[in-house]
Coordinates of C-alpha atoms in Angstrom, one line a residue:
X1 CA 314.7 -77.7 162.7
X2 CA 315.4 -81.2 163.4
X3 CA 311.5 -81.9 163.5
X4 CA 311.3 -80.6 160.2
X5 CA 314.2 -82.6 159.0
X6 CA 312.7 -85.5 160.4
X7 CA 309.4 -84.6 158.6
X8 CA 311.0 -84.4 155.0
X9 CA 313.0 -87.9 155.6
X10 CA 309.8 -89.6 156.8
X11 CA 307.9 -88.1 154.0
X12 CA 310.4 -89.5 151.6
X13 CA 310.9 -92.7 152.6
X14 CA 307.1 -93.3 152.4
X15 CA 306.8 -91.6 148.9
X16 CA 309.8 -94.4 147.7
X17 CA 308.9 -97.3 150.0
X18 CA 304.7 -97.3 150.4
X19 CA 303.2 -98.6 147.9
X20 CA 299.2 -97.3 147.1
X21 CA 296.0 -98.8 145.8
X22 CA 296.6 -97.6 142.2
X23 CA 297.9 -98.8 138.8
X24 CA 299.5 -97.3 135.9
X25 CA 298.3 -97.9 132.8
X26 CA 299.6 -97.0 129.2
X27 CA 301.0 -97.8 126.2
X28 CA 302.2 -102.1 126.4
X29 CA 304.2 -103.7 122.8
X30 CA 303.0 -104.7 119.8
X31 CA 303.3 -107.4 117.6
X32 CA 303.1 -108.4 114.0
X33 CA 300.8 -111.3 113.7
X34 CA 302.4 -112.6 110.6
X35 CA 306.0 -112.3 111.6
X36 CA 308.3 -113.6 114.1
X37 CA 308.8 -113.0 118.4
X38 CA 311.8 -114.2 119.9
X39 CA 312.9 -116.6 116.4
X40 CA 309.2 -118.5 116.4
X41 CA 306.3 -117.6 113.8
X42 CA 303.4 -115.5 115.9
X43 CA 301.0 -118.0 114.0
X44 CA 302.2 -121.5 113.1
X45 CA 300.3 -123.8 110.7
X46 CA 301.1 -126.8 110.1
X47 CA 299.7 -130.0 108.0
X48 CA 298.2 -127.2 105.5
X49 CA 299.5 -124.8 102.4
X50 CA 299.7 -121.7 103.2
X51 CA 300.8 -118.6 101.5
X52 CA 303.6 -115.3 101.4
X53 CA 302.4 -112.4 103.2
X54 CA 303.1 -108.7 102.9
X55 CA 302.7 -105.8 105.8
X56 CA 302.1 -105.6 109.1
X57 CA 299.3 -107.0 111.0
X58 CA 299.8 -105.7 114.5
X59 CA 297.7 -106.7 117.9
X60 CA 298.3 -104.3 120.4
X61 CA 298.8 -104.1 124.2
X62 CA 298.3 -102.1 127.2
X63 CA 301.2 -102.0 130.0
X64 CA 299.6 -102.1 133.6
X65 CA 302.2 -101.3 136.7
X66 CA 301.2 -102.7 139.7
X67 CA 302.6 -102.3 143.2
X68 CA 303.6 -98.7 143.0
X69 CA 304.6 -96.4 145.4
X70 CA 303.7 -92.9 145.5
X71 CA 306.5 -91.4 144.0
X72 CA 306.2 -93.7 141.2
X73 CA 302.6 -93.2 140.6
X74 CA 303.2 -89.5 140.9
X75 CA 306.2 -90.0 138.0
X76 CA 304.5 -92.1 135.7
X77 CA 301.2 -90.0 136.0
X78 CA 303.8 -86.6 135.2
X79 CA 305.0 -88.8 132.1
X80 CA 301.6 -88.0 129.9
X81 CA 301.7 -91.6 129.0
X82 CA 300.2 -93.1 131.6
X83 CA 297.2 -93.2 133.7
X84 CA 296.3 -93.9 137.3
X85 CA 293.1 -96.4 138.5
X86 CA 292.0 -98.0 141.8
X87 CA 293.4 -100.9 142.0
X88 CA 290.0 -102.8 142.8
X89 CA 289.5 -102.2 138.8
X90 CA 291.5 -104.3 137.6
X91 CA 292.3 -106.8 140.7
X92 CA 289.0 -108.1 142.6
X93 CA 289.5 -107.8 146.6
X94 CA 291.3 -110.7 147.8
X95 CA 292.2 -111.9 144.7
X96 CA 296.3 -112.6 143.9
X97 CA 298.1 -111.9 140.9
X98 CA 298.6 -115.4 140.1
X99 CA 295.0 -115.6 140.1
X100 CA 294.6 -112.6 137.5
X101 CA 297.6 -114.1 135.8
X102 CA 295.8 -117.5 135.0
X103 CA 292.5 -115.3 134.6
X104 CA 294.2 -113.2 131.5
X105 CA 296.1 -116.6 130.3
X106 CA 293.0 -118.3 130.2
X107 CA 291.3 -115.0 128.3
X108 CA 294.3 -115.1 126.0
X109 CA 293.9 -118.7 125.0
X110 CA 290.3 -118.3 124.2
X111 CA 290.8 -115.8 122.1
X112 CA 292.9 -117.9 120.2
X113 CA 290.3 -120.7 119.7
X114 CA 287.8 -118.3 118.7
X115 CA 290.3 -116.5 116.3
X116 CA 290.7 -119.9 114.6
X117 CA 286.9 -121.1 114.6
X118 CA 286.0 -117.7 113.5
X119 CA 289.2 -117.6 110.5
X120 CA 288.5 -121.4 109.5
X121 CA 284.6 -120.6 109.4
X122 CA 285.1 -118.0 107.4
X123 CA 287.0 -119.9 104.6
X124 CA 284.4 -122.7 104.7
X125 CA 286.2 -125.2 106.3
X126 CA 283.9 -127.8 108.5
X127 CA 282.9 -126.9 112.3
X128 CA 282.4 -129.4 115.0
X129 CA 281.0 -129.1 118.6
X130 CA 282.6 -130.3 121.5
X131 CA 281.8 -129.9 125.4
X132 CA 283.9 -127.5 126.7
X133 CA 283.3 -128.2 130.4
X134 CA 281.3 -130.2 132.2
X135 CA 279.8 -129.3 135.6
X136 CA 280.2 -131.6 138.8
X137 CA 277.6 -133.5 139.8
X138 CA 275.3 -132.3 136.6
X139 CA 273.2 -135.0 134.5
X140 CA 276.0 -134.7 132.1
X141 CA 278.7 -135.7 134.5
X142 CA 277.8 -138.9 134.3
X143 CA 278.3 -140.1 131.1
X144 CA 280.1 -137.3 129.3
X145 CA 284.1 -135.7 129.7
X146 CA 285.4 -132.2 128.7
X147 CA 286.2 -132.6 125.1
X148 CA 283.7 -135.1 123.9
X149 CA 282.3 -134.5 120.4
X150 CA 278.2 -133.4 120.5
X151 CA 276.3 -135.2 117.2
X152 CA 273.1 -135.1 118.4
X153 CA 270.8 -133.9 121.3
X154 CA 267.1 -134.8 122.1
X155 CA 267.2 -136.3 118.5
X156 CA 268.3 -133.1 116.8
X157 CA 271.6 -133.2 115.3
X158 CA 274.3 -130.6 116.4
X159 CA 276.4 -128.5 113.9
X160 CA 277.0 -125.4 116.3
X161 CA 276.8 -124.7 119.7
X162 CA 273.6 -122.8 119.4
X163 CA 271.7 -126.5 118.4
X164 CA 272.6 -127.5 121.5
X165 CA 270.9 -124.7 123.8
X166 CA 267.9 -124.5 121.3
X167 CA 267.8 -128.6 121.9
X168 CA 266.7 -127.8 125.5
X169 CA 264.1 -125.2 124.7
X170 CA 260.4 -126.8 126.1
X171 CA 262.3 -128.9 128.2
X172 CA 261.7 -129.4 131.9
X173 CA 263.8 -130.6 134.7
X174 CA 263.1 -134.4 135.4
X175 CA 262.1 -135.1 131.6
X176 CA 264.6 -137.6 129.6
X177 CA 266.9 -136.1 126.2
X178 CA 269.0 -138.6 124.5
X179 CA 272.6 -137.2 123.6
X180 CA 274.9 -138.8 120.9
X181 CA 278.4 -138.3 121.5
X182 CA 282.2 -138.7 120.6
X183 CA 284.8 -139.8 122.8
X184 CA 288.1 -139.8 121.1
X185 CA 287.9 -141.7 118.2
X186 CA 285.4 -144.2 119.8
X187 CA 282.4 -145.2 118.0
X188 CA 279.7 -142.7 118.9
X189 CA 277.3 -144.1 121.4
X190 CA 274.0 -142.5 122.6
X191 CA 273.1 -142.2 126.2
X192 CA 269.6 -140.8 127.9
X193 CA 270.1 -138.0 130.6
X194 CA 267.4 -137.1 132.6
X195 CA 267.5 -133.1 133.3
X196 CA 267.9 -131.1 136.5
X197 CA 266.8 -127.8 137.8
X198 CA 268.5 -125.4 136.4
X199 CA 270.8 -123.3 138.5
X200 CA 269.5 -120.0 136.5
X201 CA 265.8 -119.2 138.4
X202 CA 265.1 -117.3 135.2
X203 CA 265.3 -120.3 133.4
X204 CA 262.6 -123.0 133.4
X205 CA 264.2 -125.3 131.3
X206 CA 265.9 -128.3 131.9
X207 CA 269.3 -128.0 132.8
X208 CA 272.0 -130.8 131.3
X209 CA 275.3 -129.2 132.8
X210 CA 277.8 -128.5 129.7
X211 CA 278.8 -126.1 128.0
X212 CA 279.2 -126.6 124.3
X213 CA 281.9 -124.8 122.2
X214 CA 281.9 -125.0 118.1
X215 CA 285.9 -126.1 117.1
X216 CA 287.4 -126.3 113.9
X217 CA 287.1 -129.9 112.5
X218 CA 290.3 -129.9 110.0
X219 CA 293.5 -132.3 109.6
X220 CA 295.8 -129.5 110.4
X221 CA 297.1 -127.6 112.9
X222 CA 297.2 -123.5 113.8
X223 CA 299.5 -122.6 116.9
X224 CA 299.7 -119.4 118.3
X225 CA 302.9 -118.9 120.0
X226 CA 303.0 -115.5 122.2
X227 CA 304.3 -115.2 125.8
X228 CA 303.9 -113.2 128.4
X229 CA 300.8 -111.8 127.0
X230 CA 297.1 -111.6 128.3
X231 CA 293.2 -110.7 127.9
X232 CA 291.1 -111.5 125.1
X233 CA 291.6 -108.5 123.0
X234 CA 294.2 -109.4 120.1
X235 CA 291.5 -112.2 118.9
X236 CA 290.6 -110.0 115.9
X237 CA 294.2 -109.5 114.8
X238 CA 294.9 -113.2 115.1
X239 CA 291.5 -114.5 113.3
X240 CA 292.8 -112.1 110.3
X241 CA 296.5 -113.3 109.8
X242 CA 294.6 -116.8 109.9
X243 CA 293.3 -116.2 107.0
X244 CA 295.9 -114.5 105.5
X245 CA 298.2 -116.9 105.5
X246 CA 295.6 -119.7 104.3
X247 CA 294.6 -117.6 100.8
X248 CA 296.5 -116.4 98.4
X249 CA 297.1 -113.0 97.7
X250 CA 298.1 -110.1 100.7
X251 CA 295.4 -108.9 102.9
X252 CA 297.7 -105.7 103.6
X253 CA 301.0 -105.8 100.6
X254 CA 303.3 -103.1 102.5
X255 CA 300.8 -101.7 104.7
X256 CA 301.3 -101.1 108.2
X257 CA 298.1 -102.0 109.9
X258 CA 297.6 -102.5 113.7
X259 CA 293.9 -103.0 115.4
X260 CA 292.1 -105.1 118.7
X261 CA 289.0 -106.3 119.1
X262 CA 287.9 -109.4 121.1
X263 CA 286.3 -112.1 118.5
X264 CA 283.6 -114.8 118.9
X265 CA 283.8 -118.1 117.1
X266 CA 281.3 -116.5 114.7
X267 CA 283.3 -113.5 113.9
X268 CA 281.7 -111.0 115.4
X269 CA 283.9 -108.3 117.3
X270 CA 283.9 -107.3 120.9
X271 CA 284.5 -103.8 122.6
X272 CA 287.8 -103.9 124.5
X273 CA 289.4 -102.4 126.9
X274 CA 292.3 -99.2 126.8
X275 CA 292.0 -98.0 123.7
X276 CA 293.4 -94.6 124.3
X277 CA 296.4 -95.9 124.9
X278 CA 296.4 -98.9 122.1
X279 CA 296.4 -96.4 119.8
X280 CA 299.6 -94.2 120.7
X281 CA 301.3 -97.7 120.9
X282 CA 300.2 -98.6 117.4
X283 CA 301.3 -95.4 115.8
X284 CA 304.7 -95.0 117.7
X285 CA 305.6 -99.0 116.3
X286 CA 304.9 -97.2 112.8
X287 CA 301.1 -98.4 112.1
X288 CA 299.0 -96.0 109.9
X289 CA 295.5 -97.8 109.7
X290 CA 293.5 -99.3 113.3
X291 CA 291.2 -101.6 112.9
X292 CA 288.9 -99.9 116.0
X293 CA 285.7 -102.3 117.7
X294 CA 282.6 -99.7 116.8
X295 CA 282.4 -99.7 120.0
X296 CA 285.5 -98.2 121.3
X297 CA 284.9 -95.5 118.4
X298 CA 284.7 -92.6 120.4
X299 CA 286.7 -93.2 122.8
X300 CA 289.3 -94.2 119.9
X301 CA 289.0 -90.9 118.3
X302 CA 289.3 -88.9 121.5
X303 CA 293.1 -90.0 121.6
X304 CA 294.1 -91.2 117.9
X305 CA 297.3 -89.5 117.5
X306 CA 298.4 -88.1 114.0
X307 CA 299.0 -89.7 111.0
X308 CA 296.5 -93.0 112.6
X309 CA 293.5 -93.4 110.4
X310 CA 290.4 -95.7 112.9
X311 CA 288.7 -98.0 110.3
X312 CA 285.6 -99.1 112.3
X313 CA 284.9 -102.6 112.3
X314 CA 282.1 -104.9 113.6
X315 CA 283.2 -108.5 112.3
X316 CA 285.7 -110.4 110.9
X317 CA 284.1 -110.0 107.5
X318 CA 283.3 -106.0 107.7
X319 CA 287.8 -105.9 108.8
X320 CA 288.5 -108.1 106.0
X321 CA 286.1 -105.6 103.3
X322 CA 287.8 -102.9 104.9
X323 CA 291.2 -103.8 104.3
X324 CA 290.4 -104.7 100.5
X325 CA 288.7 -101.2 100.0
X326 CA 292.0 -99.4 101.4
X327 CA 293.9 -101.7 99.0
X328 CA 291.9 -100.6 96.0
X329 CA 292.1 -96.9 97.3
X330 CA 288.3 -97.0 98.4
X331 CA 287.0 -95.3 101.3
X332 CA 286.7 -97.8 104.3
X333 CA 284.3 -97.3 107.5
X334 CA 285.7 -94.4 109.7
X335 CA 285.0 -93.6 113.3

């Protein structure tokens, strides 16, 4: 009797005190891109008109719980909200959670850059190129810094990032390419770089150690204030409050519209991650249209919850169509 006693308190105090290797995921918050968190605008701009918007334009979230113990993975798994994965899915083996922290800050940051090179493209606004990191010890180390503006390389001028890698093409390492550059507001200058192996084995040509990234070149300033939020995946909600609040008009006049999608700086969207569960979040905060990634379609449609209608999307400018065909009662793309 008292062996079995002993069994059941033993059992219980590693069900509420041991933590396993899994985490929870489900449903996280969402918010309005064109309204208001904790007293500040999502999406500031500053130094520009901009105009009244209407609606909802909500990014969503997943919620992961980490460090769980079994009794709690066993309740929150009971709940039907959530779901349980190996921990090693979503946390590399020896890695800390600061490290995925800065990881998903860093994510969330791009996404906001791309959002606004993507929006601001879209509108016809100019585009510059700047080095977005330099490597260590590369031919490039030597003359340029992280942030430097790119104006020409091996004589062909640079209006996108892509004229920098096609630049290269034909090269070989030890041959010579000029690059004209920015620092600051200095006068440009032009140095010659002569090119190194290149780290890649697949690829012969010559390797000049930066990484080029286009940026919005405009006198004003768009600030994306959101905290305590991670990943890349809201960069399709953000590009279109962008550019809602930089034209006239509503993109969504009393429509409650939620979506996700990761964005590159030339609009096209990106498959994301936890869909299933972005869309139960969307439709419980009250969101009747989701802007879905095509490629998360089916796995969007296994889980869409009633009264959710997934409008697929594949770029900024296919969301953008979509959302003036629902406003003029047309049928958008469906998954």
């Amino acid at each position: 009797m008292l062996l079995s006693a002993l069994l059941v308190v033993a059992f219980g105090l590693t069900g509420a005190f041991v933590r396993v290797p899994y985490v929870a995921i489900g449903p996280g918050p969402t918010y309005d891109t064109l309204g208001d968190v904790n007293g500040a605008p999502v999406i500031q701009i500053s130094g520009q008109q901009t105009y009244p918007t209407g609606g909802e334009l909500r990014m969503t979230t997943v919620s992961l719980n980490d460090q769980i113990t079994l009794f709690g993975a066993l309740g929150l798994w009971a709940s039907g909200r959530y779901a349980l994965a190996p921990r090693e899915e979503y946390f590399k083996p020896g890695e800390s959670d600061e490290q995925v922290q800065q990881e998903n800050v860093k994510e969330f940051q791009d996404s906001q850059s791309n959002a606004e090179v993507a929006a601001l493209r879209h509108l016809g606004y100019p585009i510059k190129v700047l080095a977005q990191d330099v490597v260590a010890g590369s031919p490039a180390d030597k003359v340029l810094a992280a942030g430097d503006r790119l104006l020409t390389v091996n004589g062909k001028q640079v209006t996108q990032e892509d004229d920098v890698r096609a630049a290269l093409v034909g090269t070989k390492p030890g041959q010579t390419v000029s690059i004209t550059f920015q620092h600051g507001t200095d006068a440009p200058r032009t140095s010659t770089l002569a090119l190194a192996p290149n780290p890649d084995p697949n690829t012969p040509q010559g390797f000049m150690g930066l990484q080029p990234v286009d940026r919005a070149d405009v006198p004003f300033d768009v600030k994306v204030s959101l905290q305590d939020v991670g990943g890349p995946s809201a960069g399709l909600m953000f590009a279109l409050a962008i550019v809602d609040r930089l034209t006239p008009g509503e993109l969504v006049p009393g429509e409650h519209v939620a979506g996700t999608g990761e964005i590159d700086e030339k609009g096209n969207v990106g498959a994301i991650g936890g869909i299933s569960f972005k869309v139960v979040g969307a439709r419980e905060a009250g969101a009747t249209v989701f802007l879905t990634p095509a490629q998360n379609c089916a796995e969007a449609a296994a889980a869409v919850p009633d009264g959710l209608k997934l409008v697929k999307v594949t770029t900024l400018d296919s969301a953008l169509t979509a959302l003036d065909d629902l406003k003029a009662g047309r049928p958008a793309p469906s998954c």
